[in-house]
Amino acid sequence: QVQLVESGGGLVQAGGSLRLSCAASGSIFRFNAMGWYRQAPGNLRELVASITRGGGTNYADSVKGRFTISRDYAKNTVYLQMNSLKPEDTAVYYCDALVLGGNFWGQGTQVTVSS
């Protein structure tokens, strides 16, 4: 069983920064990819950023140049550095881990950006 625990969310003013963390139970090397998704009220869950085992990254157009996904194998943790935050970035952010045959989700962390 995989457990993913997100942290680092909070309230920030527009233009500010936050760093989200996703700590996994056990080695993250076993995952084919890990990613961050977000869901705002009334919206579908959308991919924000992902990173593959090989290190390839992918970003939603809306966050390119502002957000950076990274990982620390020693800490079994994936991060999402979010800079130049905008009110439209407000959402619950979820961590995702992809394995063969399925994926696992964290419980989510709220990010609120005030204007």
XYZ file of C-alpha atoms in Angstrom:
115
model
C 0.000 0.000 0.000
C 1.266 3.429 -0.976
C 0.676 6.475 1.163
C 1.239 9.982 -0.121
C 1.116 12.912 2.276
C 1.012 16.453 0.929
C 2.009 19.520 2.891
C 2.956 23.130 2.339
C -0.340 24.609 1.273
C -1.727 27.787 2.740
C -2.846 31.333 2.101
C -0.577 33.624 0.127
C -0.941 36.952 -1.625
C -0.781 37.198 -5.381
C 2.818 37.270 -6.527
C 3.974 35.184 -3.614
C 5.463 31.701 -3.454
C 4.748 28.364 -1.852
C 6.490 25.011 -1.952
C 4.368 21.904 -1.745
C 5.816 18.607 -0.590
C 4.582 15.087 -1.201
C 6.147 12.485 1.060
C 5.735 8.870 0.006
C 5.810 5.759 2.156
C 8.792 3.966 0.734
C 10.984 4.613 -2.255
C 9.638 6.890 -4.973
C 11.940 5.216 -7.472
C 9.355 2.440 -7.862
C 6.887 4.880 -9.430
C 6.807 5.315 -13.193
C 5.952 8.952 -12.674
C 4.716 11.360 -10.037
C 2.662 14.426 -10.496
C 0.753 17.288 -9.005
C -2.871 17.903 -9.899
C -5.267 20.565 -8.718
C -8.994 20.950 -8.456
C -10.835 24.207 -7.935
C -14.503 24.281 -6.874
C -16.735 23.433 -9.800
C -13.804 22.390 -11.977
C -12.368 19.082 -13.041
C -9.088 17.893 -11.591
C -6.277 18.987 -13.884
C -2.623 18.096 -14.262
C -0.279 20.811 -13.065
C 3.119 19.145 -13.409
C 4.621 15.685 -13.631
C 8.025 14.062 -13.521
C 8.928 10.632 -14.840
C 11.362 8.140 -13.381
C 13.795 9.219 -16.074
C 13.516 12.838 -15.032
C 11.346 14.149 -17.830
C 8.972 16.897 -16.775
C 5.699 18.194 -18.096
C 3.771 21.318 -17.129
C 0.359 22.743 -17.781
C 0.598 25.798 -20.028
C -0.912 27.944 -17.289
C 2.006 27.290 -14.913
C 4.982 27.084 -17.271
C 7.749 29.403 -16.150
C 6.219 29.804 -12.685
C 6.082 26.280 -11.203
C 8.867 23.710 -10.911
C 8.519 20.048 -10.003
C 11.450 18.248 -8.430
C 12.197 15.196 -6.326
C 14.531 14.017 -3.597
C 15.091 10.269 -3.632
C 16.813 10.331 -0.248
C 13.677 11.830 1.322
C 11.188 9.972 -0.891
C 9.612 13.325 -1.583
C 8.401 15.241 -4.607
C 8.119 19.009 -4.503
C 6.221 21.675 -6.379
C 7.796 25.102 -6.157
C 5.170 27.677 -7.040
C 6.254 31.244 -7.774
C 4.385 34.301 -8.999
C 1.156 32.841 -7.724
C -2.113 34.120 -9.118
C -5.649 34.013 -7.686
C -6.557 31.495 -10.396
C -4.021 29.076 -8.879
C -6.363 28.690 -5.913
C -7.315 25.019 -5.600
C -6.763 21.837 -3.678
C -3.492 20.359 -4.871
C -3.108 16.587 -4.998
C -0.038 14.417 -5.345
C -0.230 11.418 -7.651
C 2.016 8.398 -8.079
C 1.765 6.243 -11.176
C 2.523 2.552 -11.088
C 1.886 -0.241 -13.548
C -1.825 -0.835 -13.475
C -2.940 2.196 -11.573
C -2.121 5.188 -9.500
C -2.300 6.483 -5.935
C -3.463 9.829 -4.595
C -2.705 11.903 -1.567
C -5.375 13.621 0.492
C -4.709 17.052 -0.954
C -3.544 20.388 0.394
C -5.375 23.683 -0.008
C -3.680 26.590 -1.749
C -5.434 29.946 -1.619
C -4.066 32.978 -3.425
C -5.588 36.323 -2.495
C -5.655 39.262 -4.867
